[in-house]
XYZ file of C-alpha atoms in Angstrom:
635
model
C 11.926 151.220 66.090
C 8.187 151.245 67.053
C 9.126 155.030 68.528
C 9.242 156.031 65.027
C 5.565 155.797 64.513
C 5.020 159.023 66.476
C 7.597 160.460 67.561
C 11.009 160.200 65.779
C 9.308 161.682 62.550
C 8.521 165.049 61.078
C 8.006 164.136 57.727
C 4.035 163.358 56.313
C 2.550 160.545 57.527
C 2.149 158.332 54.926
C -1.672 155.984 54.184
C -1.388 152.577 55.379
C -1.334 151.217 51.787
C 1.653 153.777 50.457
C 3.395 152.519 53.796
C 2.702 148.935 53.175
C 3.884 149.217 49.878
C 7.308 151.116 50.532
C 7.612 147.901 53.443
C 7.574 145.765 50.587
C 10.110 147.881 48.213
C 12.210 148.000 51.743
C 12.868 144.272 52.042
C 13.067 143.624 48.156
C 16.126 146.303 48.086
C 17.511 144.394 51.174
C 17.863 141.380 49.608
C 19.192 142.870 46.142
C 21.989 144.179 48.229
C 23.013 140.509 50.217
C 22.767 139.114 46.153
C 24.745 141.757 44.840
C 27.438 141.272 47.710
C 27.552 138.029 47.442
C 28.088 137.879 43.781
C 30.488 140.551 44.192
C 32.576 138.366 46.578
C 31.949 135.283 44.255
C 32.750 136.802 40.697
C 35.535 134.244 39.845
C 32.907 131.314 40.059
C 30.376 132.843 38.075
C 30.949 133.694 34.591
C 27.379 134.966 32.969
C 28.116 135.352 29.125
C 26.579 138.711 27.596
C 24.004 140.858 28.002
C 21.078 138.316 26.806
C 22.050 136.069 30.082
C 22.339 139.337 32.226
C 19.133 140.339 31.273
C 17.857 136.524 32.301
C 19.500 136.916 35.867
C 18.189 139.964 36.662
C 14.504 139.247 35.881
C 15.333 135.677 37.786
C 16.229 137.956 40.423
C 13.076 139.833 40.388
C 10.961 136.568 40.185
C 12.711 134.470 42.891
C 12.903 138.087 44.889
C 9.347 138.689 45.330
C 8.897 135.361 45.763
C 11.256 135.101 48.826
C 9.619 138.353 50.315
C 6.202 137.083 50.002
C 7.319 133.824 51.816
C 9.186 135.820 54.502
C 6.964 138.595 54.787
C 3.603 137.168 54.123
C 2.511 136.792 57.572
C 3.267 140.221 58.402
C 1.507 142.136 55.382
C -1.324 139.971 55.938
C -1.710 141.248 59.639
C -1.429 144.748 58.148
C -4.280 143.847 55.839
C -6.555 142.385 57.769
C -10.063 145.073 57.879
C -9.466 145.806 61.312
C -9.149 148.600 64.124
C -6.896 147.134 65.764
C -4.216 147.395 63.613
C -3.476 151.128 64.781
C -3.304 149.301 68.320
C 0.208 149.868 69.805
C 0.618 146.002 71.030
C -0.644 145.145 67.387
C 1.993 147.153 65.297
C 4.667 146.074 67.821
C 4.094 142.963 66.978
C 3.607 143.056 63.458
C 6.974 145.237 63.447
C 8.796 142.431 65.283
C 7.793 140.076 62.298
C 8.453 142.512 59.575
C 12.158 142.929 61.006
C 12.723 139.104 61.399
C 11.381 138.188 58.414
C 13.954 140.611 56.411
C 16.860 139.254 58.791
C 15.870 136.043 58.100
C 16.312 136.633 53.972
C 19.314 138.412 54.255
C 21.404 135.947 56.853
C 21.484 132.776 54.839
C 22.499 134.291 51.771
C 25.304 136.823 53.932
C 26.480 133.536 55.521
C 26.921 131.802 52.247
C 28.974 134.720 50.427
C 31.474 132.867 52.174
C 30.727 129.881 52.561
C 30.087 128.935 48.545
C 33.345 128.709 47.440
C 33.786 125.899 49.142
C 30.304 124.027 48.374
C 29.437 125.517 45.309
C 25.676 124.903 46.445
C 22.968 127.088 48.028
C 22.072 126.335 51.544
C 19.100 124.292 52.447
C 17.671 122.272 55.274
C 20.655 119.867 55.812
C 22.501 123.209 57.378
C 20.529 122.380 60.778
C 21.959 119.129 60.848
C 25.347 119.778 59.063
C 26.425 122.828 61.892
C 26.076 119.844 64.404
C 28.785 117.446 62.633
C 30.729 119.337 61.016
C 33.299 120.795 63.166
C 34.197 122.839 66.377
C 32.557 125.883 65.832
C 33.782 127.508 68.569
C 36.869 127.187 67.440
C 36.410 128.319 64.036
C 34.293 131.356 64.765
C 37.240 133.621 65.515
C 38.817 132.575 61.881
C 35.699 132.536 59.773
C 35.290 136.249 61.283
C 38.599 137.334 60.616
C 39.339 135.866 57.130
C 35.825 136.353 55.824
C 35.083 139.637 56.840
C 32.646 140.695 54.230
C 30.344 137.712 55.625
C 29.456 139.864 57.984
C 30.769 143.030 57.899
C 28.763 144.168 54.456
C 25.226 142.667 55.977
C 25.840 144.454 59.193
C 25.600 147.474 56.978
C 22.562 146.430 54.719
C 20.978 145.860 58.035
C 22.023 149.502 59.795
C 20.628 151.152 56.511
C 17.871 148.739 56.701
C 17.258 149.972 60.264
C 17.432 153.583 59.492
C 14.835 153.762 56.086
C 12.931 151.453 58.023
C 12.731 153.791 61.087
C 11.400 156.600 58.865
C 8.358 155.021 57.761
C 5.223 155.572 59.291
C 1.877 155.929 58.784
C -0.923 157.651 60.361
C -4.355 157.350 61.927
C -7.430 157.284 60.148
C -9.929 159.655 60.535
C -12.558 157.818 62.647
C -15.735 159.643 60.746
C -14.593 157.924 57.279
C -16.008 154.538 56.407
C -13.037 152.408 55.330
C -14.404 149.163 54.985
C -14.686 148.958 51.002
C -11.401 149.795 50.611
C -9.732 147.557 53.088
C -12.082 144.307 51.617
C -10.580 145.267 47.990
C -6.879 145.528 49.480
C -7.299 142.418 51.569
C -8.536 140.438 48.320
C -5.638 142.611 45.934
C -3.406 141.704 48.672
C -3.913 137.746 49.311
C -3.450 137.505 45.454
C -0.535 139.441 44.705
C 1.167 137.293 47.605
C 0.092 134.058 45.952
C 0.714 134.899 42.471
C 4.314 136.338 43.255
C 4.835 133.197 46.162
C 4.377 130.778 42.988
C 6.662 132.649 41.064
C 3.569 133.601 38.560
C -0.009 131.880 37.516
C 1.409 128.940 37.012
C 2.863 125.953 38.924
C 4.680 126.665 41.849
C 8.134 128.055 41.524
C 10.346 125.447 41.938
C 14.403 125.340 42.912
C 15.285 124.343 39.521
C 13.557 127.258 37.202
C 16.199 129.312 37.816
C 17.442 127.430 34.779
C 15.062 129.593 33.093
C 16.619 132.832 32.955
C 20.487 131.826 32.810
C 22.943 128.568 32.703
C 22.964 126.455 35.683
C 25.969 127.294 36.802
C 24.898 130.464 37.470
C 21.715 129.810 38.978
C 23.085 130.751 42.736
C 23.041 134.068 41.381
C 19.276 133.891 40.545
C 17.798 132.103 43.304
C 18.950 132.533 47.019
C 20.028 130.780 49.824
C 16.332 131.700 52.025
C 13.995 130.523 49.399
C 15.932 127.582 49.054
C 15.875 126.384 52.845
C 12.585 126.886 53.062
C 11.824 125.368 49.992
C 13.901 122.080 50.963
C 11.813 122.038 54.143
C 8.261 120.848 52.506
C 9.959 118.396 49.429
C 11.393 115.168 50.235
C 15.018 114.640 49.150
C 14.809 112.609 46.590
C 11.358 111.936 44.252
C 10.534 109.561 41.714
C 11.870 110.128 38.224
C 9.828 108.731 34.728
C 12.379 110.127 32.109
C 11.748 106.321 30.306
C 9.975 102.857 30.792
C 11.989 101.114 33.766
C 13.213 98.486 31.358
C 14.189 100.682 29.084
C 16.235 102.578 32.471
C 17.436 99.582 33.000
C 18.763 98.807 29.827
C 20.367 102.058 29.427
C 22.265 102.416 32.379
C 23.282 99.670 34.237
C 23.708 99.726 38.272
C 26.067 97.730 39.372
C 29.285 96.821 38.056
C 29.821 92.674 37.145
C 33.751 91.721 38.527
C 36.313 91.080 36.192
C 36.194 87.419 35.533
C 39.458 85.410 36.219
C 40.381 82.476 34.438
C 41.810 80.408 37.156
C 40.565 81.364 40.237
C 42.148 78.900 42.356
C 45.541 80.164 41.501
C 44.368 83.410 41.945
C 43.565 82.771 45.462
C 46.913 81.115 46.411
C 48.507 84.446 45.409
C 49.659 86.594 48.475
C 46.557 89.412 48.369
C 48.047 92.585 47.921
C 47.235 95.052 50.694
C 45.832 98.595 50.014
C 46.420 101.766 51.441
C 44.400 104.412 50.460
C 44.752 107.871 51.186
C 42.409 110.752 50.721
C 43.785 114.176 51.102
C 41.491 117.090 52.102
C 40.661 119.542 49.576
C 43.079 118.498 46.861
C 42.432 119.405 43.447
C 44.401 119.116 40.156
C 45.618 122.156 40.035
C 48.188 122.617 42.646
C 49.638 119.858 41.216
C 52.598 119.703 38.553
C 51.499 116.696 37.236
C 48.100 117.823 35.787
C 49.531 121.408 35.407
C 52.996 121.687 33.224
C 52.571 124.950 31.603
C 54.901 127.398 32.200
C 54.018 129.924 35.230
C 51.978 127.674 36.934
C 51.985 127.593 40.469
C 52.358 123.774 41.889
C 52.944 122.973 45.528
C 53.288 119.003 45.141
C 57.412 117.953 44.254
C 56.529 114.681 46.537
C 53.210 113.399 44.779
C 54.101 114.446 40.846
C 58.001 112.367 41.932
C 55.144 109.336 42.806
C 53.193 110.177 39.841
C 56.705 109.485 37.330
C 56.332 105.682 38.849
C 52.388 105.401 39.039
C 49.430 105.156 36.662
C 48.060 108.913 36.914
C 44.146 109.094 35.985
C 42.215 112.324 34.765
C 40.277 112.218 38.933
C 36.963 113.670 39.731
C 34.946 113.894 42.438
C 31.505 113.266 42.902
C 30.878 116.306 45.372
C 32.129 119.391 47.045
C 32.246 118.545 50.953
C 34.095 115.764 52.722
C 30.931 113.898 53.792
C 30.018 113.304 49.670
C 33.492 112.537 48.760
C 34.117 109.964 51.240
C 30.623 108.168 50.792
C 31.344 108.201 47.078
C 34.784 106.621 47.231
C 33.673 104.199 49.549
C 30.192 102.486 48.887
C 30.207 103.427 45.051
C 27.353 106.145 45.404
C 27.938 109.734 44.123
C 25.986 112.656 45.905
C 22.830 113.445 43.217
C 20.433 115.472 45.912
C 20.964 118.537 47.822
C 21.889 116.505 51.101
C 24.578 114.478 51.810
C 23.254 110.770 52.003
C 24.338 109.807 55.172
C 22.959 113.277 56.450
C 19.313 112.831 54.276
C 16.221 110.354 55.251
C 17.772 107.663 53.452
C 21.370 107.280 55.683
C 20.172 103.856 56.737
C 20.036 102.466 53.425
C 21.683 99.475 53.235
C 24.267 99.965 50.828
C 27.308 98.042 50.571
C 30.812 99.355 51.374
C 34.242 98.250 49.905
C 35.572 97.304 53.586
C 33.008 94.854 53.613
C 33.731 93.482 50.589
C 37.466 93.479 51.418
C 36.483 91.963 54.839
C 34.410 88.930 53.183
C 37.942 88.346 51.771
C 39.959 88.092 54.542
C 41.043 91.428 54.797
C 41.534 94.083 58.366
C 39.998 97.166 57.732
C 40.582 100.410 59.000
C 39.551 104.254 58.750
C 41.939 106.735 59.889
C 41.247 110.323 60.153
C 43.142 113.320 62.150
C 39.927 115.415 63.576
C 37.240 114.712 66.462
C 35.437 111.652 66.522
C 32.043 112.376 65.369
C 33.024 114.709 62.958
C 30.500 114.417 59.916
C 29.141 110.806 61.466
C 32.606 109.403 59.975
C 32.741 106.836 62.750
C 29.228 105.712 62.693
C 30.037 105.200 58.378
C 32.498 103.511 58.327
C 31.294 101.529 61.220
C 28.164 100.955 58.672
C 30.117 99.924 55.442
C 32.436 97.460 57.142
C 35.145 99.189 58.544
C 36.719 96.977 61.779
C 38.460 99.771 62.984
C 38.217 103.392 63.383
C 41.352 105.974 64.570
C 40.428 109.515 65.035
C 41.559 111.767 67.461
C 40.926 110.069 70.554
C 42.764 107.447 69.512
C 45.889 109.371 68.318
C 45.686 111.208 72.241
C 45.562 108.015 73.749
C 49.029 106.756 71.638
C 52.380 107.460 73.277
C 53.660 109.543 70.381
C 50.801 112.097 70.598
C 52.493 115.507 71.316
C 51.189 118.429 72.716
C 51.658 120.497 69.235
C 50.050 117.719 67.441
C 46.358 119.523 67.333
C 46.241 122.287 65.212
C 43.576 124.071 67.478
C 40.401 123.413 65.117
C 39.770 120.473 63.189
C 42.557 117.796 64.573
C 45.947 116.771 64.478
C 48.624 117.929 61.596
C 49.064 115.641 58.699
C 52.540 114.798 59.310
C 52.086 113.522 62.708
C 49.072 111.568 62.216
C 50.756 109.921 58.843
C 53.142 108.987 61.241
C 50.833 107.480 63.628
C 48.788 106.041 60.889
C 52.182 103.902 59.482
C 53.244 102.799 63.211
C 49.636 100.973 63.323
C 49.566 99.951 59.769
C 52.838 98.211 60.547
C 51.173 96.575 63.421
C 48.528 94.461 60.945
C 48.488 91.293 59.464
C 48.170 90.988 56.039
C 46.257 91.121 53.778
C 44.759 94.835 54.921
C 42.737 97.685 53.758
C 43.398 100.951 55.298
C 42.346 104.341 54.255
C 43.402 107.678 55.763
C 41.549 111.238 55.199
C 44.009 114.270 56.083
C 42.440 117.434 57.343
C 45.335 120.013 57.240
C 44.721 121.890 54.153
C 41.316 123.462 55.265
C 40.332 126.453 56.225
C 41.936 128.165 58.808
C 44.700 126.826 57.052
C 47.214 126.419 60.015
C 50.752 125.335 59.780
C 52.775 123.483 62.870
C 54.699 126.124 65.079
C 58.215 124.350 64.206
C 57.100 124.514 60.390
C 56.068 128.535 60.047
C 57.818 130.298 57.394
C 58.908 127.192 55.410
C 56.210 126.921 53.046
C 54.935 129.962 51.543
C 51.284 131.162 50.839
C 50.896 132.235 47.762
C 47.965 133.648 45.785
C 45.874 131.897 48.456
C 46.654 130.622 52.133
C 45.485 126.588 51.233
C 48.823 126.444 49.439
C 50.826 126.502 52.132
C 48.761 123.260 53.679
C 48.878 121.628 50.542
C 52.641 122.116 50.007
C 52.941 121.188 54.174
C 50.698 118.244 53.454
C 52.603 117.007 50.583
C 55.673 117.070 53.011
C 54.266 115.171 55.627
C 53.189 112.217 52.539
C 56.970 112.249 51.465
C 57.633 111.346 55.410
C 54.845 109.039 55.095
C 56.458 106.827 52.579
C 59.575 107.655 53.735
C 58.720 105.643 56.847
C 56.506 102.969 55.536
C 58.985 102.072 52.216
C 61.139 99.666 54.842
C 58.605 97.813 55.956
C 58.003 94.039 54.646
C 54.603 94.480 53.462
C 55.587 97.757 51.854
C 56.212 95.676 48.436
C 52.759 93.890 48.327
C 50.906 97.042 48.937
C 48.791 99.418 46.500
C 48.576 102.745 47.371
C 45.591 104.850 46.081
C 46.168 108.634 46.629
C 43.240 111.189 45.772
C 41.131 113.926 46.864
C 38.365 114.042 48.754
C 36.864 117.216 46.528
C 38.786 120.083 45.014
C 40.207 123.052 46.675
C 39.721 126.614 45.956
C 39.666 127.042 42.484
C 41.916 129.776 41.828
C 41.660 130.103 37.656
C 39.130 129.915 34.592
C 40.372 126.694 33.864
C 38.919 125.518 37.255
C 35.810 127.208 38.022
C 33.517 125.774 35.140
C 31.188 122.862 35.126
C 34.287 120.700 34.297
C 36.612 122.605 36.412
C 35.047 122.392 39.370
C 35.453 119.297 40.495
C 39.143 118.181 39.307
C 41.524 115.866 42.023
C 44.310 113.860 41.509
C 43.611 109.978 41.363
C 46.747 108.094 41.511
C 47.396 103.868 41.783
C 51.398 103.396 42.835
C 52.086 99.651 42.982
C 55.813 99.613 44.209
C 55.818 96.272 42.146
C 55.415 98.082 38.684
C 58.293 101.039 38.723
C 56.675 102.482 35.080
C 54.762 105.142 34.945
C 51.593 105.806 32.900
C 49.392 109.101 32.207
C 45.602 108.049 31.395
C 43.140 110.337 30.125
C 40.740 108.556 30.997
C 38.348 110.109 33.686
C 37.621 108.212 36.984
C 35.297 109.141 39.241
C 35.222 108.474 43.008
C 32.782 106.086 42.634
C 34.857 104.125 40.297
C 37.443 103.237 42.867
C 35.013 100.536 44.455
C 35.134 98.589 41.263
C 38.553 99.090 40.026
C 40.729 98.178 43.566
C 38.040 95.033 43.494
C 39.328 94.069 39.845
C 42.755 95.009 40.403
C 42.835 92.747 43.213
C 41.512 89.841 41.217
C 38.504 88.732 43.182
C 37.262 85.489 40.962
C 33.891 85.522 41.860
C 31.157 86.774 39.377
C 28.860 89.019 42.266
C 28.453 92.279 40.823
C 29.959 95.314 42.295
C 26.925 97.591 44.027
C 27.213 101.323 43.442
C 27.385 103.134 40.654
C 31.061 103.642 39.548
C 32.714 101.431 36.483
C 35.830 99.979 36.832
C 38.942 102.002 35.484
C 40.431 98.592 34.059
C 37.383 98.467 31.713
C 37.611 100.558 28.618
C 40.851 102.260 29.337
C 40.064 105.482 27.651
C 36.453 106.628 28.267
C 34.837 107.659 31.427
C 32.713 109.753 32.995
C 31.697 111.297 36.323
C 28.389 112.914 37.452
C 27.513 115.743 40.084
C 24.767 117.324 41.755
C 24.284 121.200 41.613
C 21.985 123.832 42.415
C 18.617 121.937 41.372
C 20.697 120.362 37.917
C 22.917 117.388 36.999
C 25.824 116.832 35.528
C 27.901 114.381 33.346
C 31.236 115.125 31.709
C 32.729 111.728 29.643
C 35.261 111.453 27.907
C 34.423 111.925 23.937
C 34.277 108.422 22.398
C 36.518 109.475 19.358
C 38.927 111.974 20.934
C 39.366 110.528 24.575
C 41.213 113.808 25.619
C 38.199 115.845 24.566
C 34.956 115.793 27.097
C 31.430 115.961 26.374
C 29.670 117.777 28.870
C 25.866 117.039 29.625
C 23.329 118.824 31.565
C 20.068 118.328 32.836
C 17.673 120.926 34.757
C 13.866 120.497 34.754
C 12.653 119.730 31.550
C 15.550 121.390 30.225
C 18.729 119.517 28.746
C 21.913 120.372 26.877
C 24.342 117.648 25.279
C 24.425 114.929 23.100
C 21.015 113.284 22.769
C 22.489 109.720 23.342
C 24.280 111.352 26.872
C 20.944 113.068 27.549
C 19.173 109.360 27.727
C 22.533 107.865 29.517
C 22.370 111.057 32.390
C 18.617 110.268 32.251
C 18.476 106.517 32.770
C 21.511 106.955 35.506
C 19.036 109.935 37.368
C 16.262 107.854 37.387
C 17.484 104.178 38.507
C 19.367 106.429 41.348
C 16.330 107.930 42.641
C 14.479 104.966 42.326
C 17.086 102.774 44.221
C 17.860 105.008 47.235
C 14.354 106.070 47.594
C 13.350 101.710 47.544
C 16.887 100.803 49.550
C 17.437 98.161 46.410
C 21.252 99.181 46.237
């Protein structure tokens, strides 16, 4: 590339500034291109509403765009700056070259690599993406898949970076004429420089950009459009995770919103305690969402892959579900200590992991209950084992242990994340039957994720679809037929609860479920064998809520509150509400006080908030005692 300088070019050799500022147009267009693509790839997510809001995302663009280059490229227009002659030194513009071309590759990577990734997050990458590679699965493994079924991810900014490569190689500029004084001029252009970078680094005059202002120019949900995937890694480097929040007086948080759930008080507790405890099985199926589901989706043309769980659902009280995140690691924390996900890192992955927060199991173990975590992939996937080993868990079966059991089969692993659903529901009902009672156990699937395999003996038999997840969900909804179909014999099959939801929502495939209430839609479903009626609830529960409700439903009689900061689905039958984290904003969507099946959706960004004023303060009070309790470990 250096070659370029002298020899590769004809054309006129341009003055260092001309140069420097055709550098600067260079990596700007770069990184218009890797947001262009990766909006292209995303449209279906995104849904920016008339030209007013176009005209919002495109200046965003501009504003977060120079101040991503200016981050990136700083260093290196800086060196070109400097009043110097040395800078027409070969070593000197080698090495300055070097920086120029890694700091463009380092814009245009993170935001190429999240094209695909998104859809399944739904959140710009940051810091945690050093530590999340590391837990999150066999990337070895999924390498080959991610580069076959998301092409684009790399094919389109292998091309940005080929024409990058070629304008780039064009530029040059010459040397000075040695009998002309250039010292005024480069003092002015150092000083014209050094401000332009830190005017367009802050994102203007004023305070320093932050993630959030890309509220500013368009809704929040479309903010990954404005803002990009660079900036915000960097920018998640030098803040902490959480900070402080003084929306209100602490009493008056306090008041508000209220952390911690009290129990449902039981008249008699001592005849409540010589009741056989009813056992619970919970199970948590990967990336399950409403709407593959007949049960939540009974209009005519719509394409459900569940005939197993919406039978279950007939005989089962069926709530309106939510999640409290998009990834595994949030969804699992959530439905098992009580605390949603309202940072940019997971909590067990962010400074705070060692919190000591409370988890059901232990609660359930204070009561004489074996607990135990069951989950198909590698041990050590997402720190699972070292959770649940934290909240209270007394036992944990991954895939080691499934290897180690005499029915383990050769065809068991599906060559990526662990072993097929069916199998390992199998394996998780021979050890269940192997417990005394009373028992908790929970069970997290992993076949319907990306790759999206299928057993050998099972190809052909369910079919794909619009999208390749529905043939997993379909498979996985087979293997929990087989499931109960093994377990409905057993004597303790009749005292049991079974919980079934999802740990966060698959791919959303239309409008309905890719909007700030769409997004996060999974089934939530209590069958108690004992209680053959069926009921449909409209009432939202969140993850978080299950902590509370499977501690009232099993009639604890003590008064201790419930930690976390879910509400038991027993209370107030009609009206709930969930709360999410996105790019920089918040989230609550309740249930409308007057018109249950209705939802009031309320957002906060910033200093900016939309909703009804008395949500606003609710949202508010919740943000603040959160921030305040994590960051003080008072959960």
């Amino acid at each position: 590339m250096v070659m370029g300088y002298r020899r590769m070019h004809k054309g006129k050799e341009l003055n260092i500034y001309a140069y420097l500022a055709l550098k600067w147009l260079l990596a700007c267009g770069v990184l218009a291109a890797a947001q262009a693509v990766f909006y292209l790839f995303n449209t279906r997510i995104f849904h920016v509403e008339g030209l007013t809001e176009w005209a919002g995302v495109l200046w965003g663009n501009i504003v977060f765009g120079l101040a991503t280059v200016a981050t990136f490229l700083g260093p290196y227009f800086l060196m070109m700056l400097l009043p110097f002659g040395f800078r027409w030194k070969r070593w000197y513009r080698v090495t300055a070259e070097v920086l120029y071309v890694a700091g463009v590759l380092l814009m245009l990577i993170p935001r190429s690599a999240n094209t695909a990734y998104y859809q399944y997050t739904y959140r710009l990458l940051s810091d945690e993406i050093f530590s999340y590679l590391g837990i999150s699965g066999q990337m070895g493994s999924l390498l080959p898949h991610f580069a076959t079924d998301y092409w684009y991810a790399w094919v389109m900014p292998v091309a940005i970076a080929l024409l990058f490569v070629i304008v780039n190689s064009r530029l040059r500029f010459g040397e000075r004429n040695k009998y002309n004084k250039h010292l005024a001029n480069d003092l002015l252009a150092l000083g014209v420089g050094i401000a332009a970078l830190c005017v367009m680094l802050r994102g203007g005059v004023g305070r320093m950009l932050q993630p959030e202002d890309a509220g500013r120019w368009c809704q929040p949900k479309n903010t990954a459009i404005v803002s990009n995937d660079a900036y915000n890694i960097v920018r998640s480097l030098f803040v902490p995770d959480l900070v402080e929040k003084d929306y209100m007086p602490a009493a008056e948080a306090e008041e508000t919103y209220r952390y911690g759930q009290p129990r449902l008080a039981v008249a008699d507790s001592t005849a409540t305690d010589s009741l056989p405890k009813r056992n619970v099985v919970l199970i948590v199926l990967e990336s399950f969402g409403q709407e593959f589901m007949g049960t939540y989706n009974r209009q005519e043309g719509a394409d459900t892959r569940t005939p197993f769980l919406d039978s279950l659902a007939l005989h089962s009280t069926v709530y309106d579900g939510r999640a409290n995140g998009k990834k595994s690691i949030e969804g699992i924390t959530a439905i098992n200590t009580g605390i949603p996900n309202l940072m940019s890192i997971p909590l067990t992955n962010s400074a705070y992991r060692d919190d000591n927060f409370t988890g059901l199991p232990a609660v359930l173990r204070e009561h004489g209950y074996r607990t135990a975590f069951f989950h198909g992939s590698y041990n050590g996937v997402m720190d699972f084992d070292r959770t649940c080993g934290k909240i209270g868990f007394d036992e944990y079966h991954g895939m080691d242990e499934y290897n180690a059991d005499t029915m383990a089969q050769a065809g068991d692993y599906d060559g990526v994340w662990g072993i097929y659903d069916e199998p390992f529901l199998q394996y998780t009902a021979k050890r269940i039957g192997t417990y005394r009672e009373p028992f908790f156990a929970e069970v997290f699937t992993v076949t319907s994720h990306h790759p999206f395999p299928i057993p050998a003996e099972h190809k052909g038999e369910f079919v794909e679809g619009r999208h390749p997840i529905l043939k997993c969900v379909e498979y996985s909804d087979y293997a929990l037929r087989r499931f109960f179909e093994a377990v409905k014999e057993e004597p303790w099959y009749m005292n049991t609860v079974f919980v079934v939801c999802g740990d966060h929502s698959g791919h959303g495939l239309t409008r309905e479920y890719n909007d700030y209430d769409g997004w996060y839609r999974i089934p939530m479903i209590v069958f108690d064998p004992q209680q053959d009626s069926g009921i449909r609830s409209v009432r939202i529960v969140q993850q978080t809520d299950l902590f509370p409700t499977l501690v009232d439903m099993l009639g604890f009689g003590d008064e201790e509150d419930v930690p976390g900061f879910g509400e038991s689905a027993l209370r107030n039958a009609e009206c709930g509400r969930y709360v999410y984290y996105g790019n920089g904003y918040h989230v609550m969507v309740s249930n409308n006080s007057e018109e249950p099946s209705r939802h009031n959706i309320t957002v906060i960004m910033g200093k900016r908030a939309t909703g009804e004023q008395d949500d606003i303060k609710y949202l508010k009070a919740l943000i603040q005692q959160y921030n305040h309790r994590i960051i003080d470990d008072i959960l």
